[in-house]
Amino acid sequence: MPEPQLVPLREPQLGPSWLAPLRPEFEAPYMQDLRAFLVEEKKMATILPAGPDIFTAFNLTPLDQVRVVILGQDPYIRPGQAHGLCFSVRPGTPVPPSLQNIYKELRDDLGLAIPRHGDLSAWARQGVLLLNAVLTVREGVSFSHAGHGWERFTDRAIAIVAEQQPAVVFLLWGRPAAEKLDRIPALSGSAHLVLRSAHPSPMSAARGFFGNRHFSRTNAWLAERGQAPIDWRV
């Protein structure tokens, strides 16, 4: 039988600005354990997103350009949806319900027309790091890769942003995202703005996501510090 395709978790999959600060994570035992877990998973099921897309958030948003971090939970579980940016789907893919709710909040908060596609790459290229707390998932099974090491990796990535960037807005949507606040001391620094709310999922959006005004609050805070606002149109 042919050898199973290894899930890429090595340094070349990461953007160059992230490589040096995150290199110790790739060399840590927990990351090797995570890689072994993903190799076994791949023998039994499809892993989403595809291997080359796992680190898309880092590749589209260099560390020295991060101004906003939107933190989700884990990738979409349906084929053709996840491509490495939290909440985003490529053009031509139906807009998932959580992203539909994000668009509704954008409309209500900023008066923007609801887009016809779900590709959020334009946000990423403006310095919005679109990161999930867990970077992979088994097709069809939400949270199936939670607790295997991704949380530690993304904890460190967020801490690096908080430590190295002077003033960043952190948008924590949902419980797994909000838990980062307790685990990462650098997030509580006075230089940053941390906004929390319910997840935009249809199961929770009405319990605190709708009306959070995170988009206008982000831009107002950036403007107060002499930074250009995010153009939230996609």
Coordinates of C-alpha atoms in Angstrom, one line a residue:
M1 CA 0.0 0.0 0.0
P2 CA 1.2 3.5 -0.7
E3 CA 2.3 5.6 2.3
P4 CA -0.4 7.9 3.6
Q5 CA 0.0 11.5 2.5
L6 CA 1.4 13.5 5.5
V7 CA -0.5 16.5 6.6
P8 CA 1.9 19.5 6.1
L9 CA 2.7 21.1 9.4
R10 CA 6.3 22.1 8.7
E11 CA 7.8 25.5 8.6
P12 CA 7.6 26.2 4.8
Q13 CA 3.8 26.2 5.1
L14 CA 4.0 29.4 7.2
G15 CA 4.5 33.0 5.9
P16 CA 8.1 34.2 6.4
S17 CA 7.2 36.9 9.0
W18 CA 5.7 34.2 11.2
L19 CA 8.4 31.7 10.7
A20 CA 11.0 32.8 13.3
P21 CA 8.7 33.5 16.2
L22 CA 6.7 30.3 15.7
R23 CA 9.7 28.0 14.9
P24 CA 9.9 26.7 18.5
E25 CA 6.3 25.5 18.2
F26 CA 7.1 23.4 15.2
E27 CA 10.0 21.8 17.1
A28 CA 7.9 21.2 20.3
P29 CA 6.8 17.6 21.1
Y30 CA 3.1 18.6 21.2
M31 CA 3.3 19.6 17.5
Q32 CA 4.8 16.3 16.6
D33 CA 2.0 14.6 18.5
L34 CA -0.5 16.7 16.6
R35 CA 1.0 15.8 13.3
A36 CA 0.9 12.1 14.2
F37 CA -2.7 12.5 15.1
L38 CA -3.5 14.1 11.8
V39 CA -1.7 11.4 9.8
E40 CA -3.9 8.8 11.6
E41 CA -7.0 10.9 11.0
K42 CA -6.2 11.1 7.3
K43 CA -6.2 7.3 7.0
M44 CA -9.8 7.2 8.2
A45 CA -11.4 10.5 7.1
T46 CA -11.1 13.6 5.1
I47 CA -9.4 16.5 7.0
L48 CA -10.5 20.1 6.3
P49 CA -9.2 22.4 5.1
A50 CA -6.8 20.8 2.6
G51 CA -3.2 20.6 3.8
P52 CA -1.9 23.6 1.7
D53 CA -4.7 25.8 3.1
I54 CA -4.1 25.1 6.8
F55 CA -2.0 28.2 7.4
T56 CA -3.7 30.5 4.9
A57 CA -4.5 33.1 7.6
F58 CA -0.8 33.5 8.4
N59 CA 0.2 33.6 4.7
L60 CA -2.3 36.3 3.8
T61 CA -1.7 38.5 6.9
P62 CA 2.0 38.9 7.8
L63 CA 2.7 39.4 11.5
D64 CA 3.9 43.0 11.1
Q65 CA 0.7 44.0 9.3
V66 CA -1.8 42.6 11.9
R67 CA -4.2 45.2 13.1
V68 CA -7.2 43.1 13.9
V69 CA -7.6 39.5 15.0
I70 CA -10.9 37.8 14.5
L71 CA -10.9 34.5 16.3
G72 CA -13.4 31.7 15.5
Q73 CA -13.7 28.2 16.7
D74 CA -12.8 25.6 14.1
P75 CA -13.1 25.2 10.3
Y76 CA -16.3 24.6 8.4
I77 CA -17.1 20.9 8.2
R78 CA -18.6 20.6 4.7
P79 CA -16.5 19.9 1.6
G80 CA -15.5 22.9 -0.4
Q81 CA -16.0 25.4 2.5
A82 CA -12.9 25.7 4.7
H83 CA -9.9 27.3 3.1
G84 CA -7.9 28.5 6.1
L85 CA -9.6 31.8 7.0
C86 CA -12.1 31.6 9.8
F87 CA -15.7 32.2 8.6
S88 CA -14.6 32.6 5.0
V89 CA -15.5 30.5 1.9
R90 CA -14.2 30.8 -1.6
P91 CA -16.3 32.6 -4.3
G92 CA -18.9 30.3 -5.8
T93 CA -19.4 28.5 -2.5
P94 CA -22.8 29.2 -0.8
V95 CA -22.4 31.6 2.1
P96 CA -22.7 29.5 5.4
P97 CA -25.2 30.6 8.0
S98 CA -22.6 32.0 10.4
L99 CA -21.2 34.2 7.7
Q100 CA -24.7 35.3 6.7
N101 CA -25.1 36.5 10.3
I102 CA -21.8 38.3 10.2
Y103 CA -23.0 40.1 7.1
K104 CA -26.3 41.0 8.8
E105 CA -24.4 42.6 11.6
L106 CA -22.2 44.5 9.1
R107 CA -25.3 45.8 7.5
D108 CA -26.9 46.8 10.7
D109 CA -23.7 48.3 12.2
L110 CA -22.2 50.0 9.1
G111 CA -25.0 50.1 6.6
L112 CA -23.1 47.9 4.1
A113 CA -24.9 45.9 1.5
I114 CA -24.9 42.1 2.1
P115 CA -22.3 40.6 -0.2
R116 CA -23.1 37.9 -2.7
H117 CA -20.0 35.8 -1.9
G118 CA -18.2 34.6 1.2
D119 CA -14.5 35.3 0.5
L120 CA -13.0 37.4 3.3
S121 CA -9.5 37.5 1.7
A122 CA -9.9 41.3 1.3
W123 CA -10.1 41.6 5.1
A124 CA -7.0 39.4 5.5
R125 CA -5.0 41.6 3.1
Q126 CA -5.8 44.7 5.2
G127 CA -4.3 43.2 8.3
V128 CA -7.2 41.2 9.7
L129 CA -5.9 37.9 10.9
L130 CA -8.8 35.5 10.4
L131 CA -7.8 32.7 12.8
N132 CA -9.6 29.7 14.2
A133 CA -8.7 28.4 17.6
V134 CA -8.4 25.0 16.0
L135 CA -7.0 24.9 12.5
T136 CA -8.3 21.5 11.2
V137 CA -11.4 19.4 11.5
R138 CA -12.7 16.0 10.4
E139 CA -15.2 16.3 7.6
G140 CA -18.7 16.4 9.0
V141 CA -17.7 16.5 12.7
S142 CA -17.4 19.8 14.5
F143 CA -14.7 20.2 17.2
S144 CA -13.3 16.8 16.2
H145 CA -9.7 18.1 16.3
A146 CA -10.1 20.1 19.5
G147 CA -7.8 19.1 22.4
H148 CA -5.0 17.7 20.2
G149 CA -2.6 20.7 20.2
W150 CA -4.0 23.3 17.9
E151 CA -5.2 25.4 20.8
R152 CA -1.6 25.6 22.2
F153 CA -0.3 26.7 18.7
T154 CA -2.9 29.4 18.2
D155 CA -2.5 30.6 21.8
R156 CA 1.2 31.2 21.0
A157 CA 0.4 32.9 17.7
I158 CA -2.0 35.3 19.4
A159 CA 0.4 36.0 22.2
I160 CA 3.1 36.8 19.6
V161 CA 0.7 39.4 18.0
A162 CA -0.1 40.9 21.4
E163 CA 3.6 41.1 22.3
Q164 CA 5.0 42.4 19.0
Q165 CA 2.3 44.6 17.6
P166 CA 1.7 47.9 19.3
A167 CA -2.2 48.2 19.2
V168 CA -4.5 45.4 18.0
V169 CA -8.2 44.8 18.2
F170 CA -9.0 41.2 19.2
L171 CA -12.6 40.1 18.3
L172 CA -13.4 36.9 20.2
W173 CA -16.5 35.2 19.0
G174 CA -17.8 32.2 20.8
R175 CA -16.7 30.4 24.0
P176 CA -13.5 28.7 22.7
A177 CA -12.4 32.1 21.3
A178 CA -13.2 33.9 24.6
E179 CA -11.2 31.3 26.6
K180 CA -8.1 32.7 25.0
L181 CA -8.4 35.8 27.1
D182 CA -7.7 33.8 30.3
R183 CA -4.8 31.8 28.8
I184 CA -2.9 34.6 27.2
P185 CA -1.8 37.3 29.7
A186 CA -0.6 39.6 26.9
L187 CA -4.2 40.0 25.7
S188 CA -5.1 42.0 28.8
G189 CA -2.5 44.6 28.1
S190 CA -3.8 48.2 28.0
A191 CA -2.4 48.7 24.5
H192 CA -5.0 46.4 22.9
L193 CA -8.7 46.4 22.6
V194 CA -10.4 43.0 23.3
L195 CA -14.1 42.6 22.3
R196 CA -16.1 39.5 23.1
S197 CA -19.5 38.3 22.1
A198 CA -21.5 35.2 21.3
H199 CA -20.6 33.2 18.2
P200 CA -22.4 34.2 14.9
S201 CA -23.8 30.7 14.6
P202 CA -27.6 30.6 14.2
M203 CA -27.7 28.8 17.5
S204 CA -26.2 31.7 19.4
A205 CA -26.1 34.9 17.3
A206 CA -29.3 36.2 18.9
R207 CA -27.7 35.8 22.4
G208 CA -25.2 38.6 21.9
F209 CA -23.6 38.6 18.5
F210 CA -26.3 40.7 16.8
G211 CA -25.9 44.3 18.0
N212 CA -22.3 43.9 19.2
R213 CA -21.2 46.6 16.8
H214 CA -17.7 45.2 16.7
F215 CA -17.0 46.5 13.2
S216 CA -17.7 50.1 14.0
R217 CA -16.1 49.9 17.4
T218 CA -13.0 48.5 15.8
N219 CA -12.7 51.3 13.2
A220 CA -13.4 54.0 15.8
W221 CA -10.6 52.6 18.0
L222 CA -8.1 52.3 15.1
A223 CA -8.9 55.9 14.0
E224 CA -8.3 57.2 17.6
R225 CA -4.8 55.8 17.2
G226 CA -4.1 57.3 13.8
Q227 CA -4.6 54.1 11.9
A228 CA -6.7 53.7 8.7
P229 CA -10.0 52.0 9.3
I230 CA -10.7 48.5 7.9
D231 CA -12.8 48.6 4.7
W232 CA -15.2 45.8 5.7
R233 CA -16.7 45.5 2.2
V234 CA -15.9 42.3 0.4

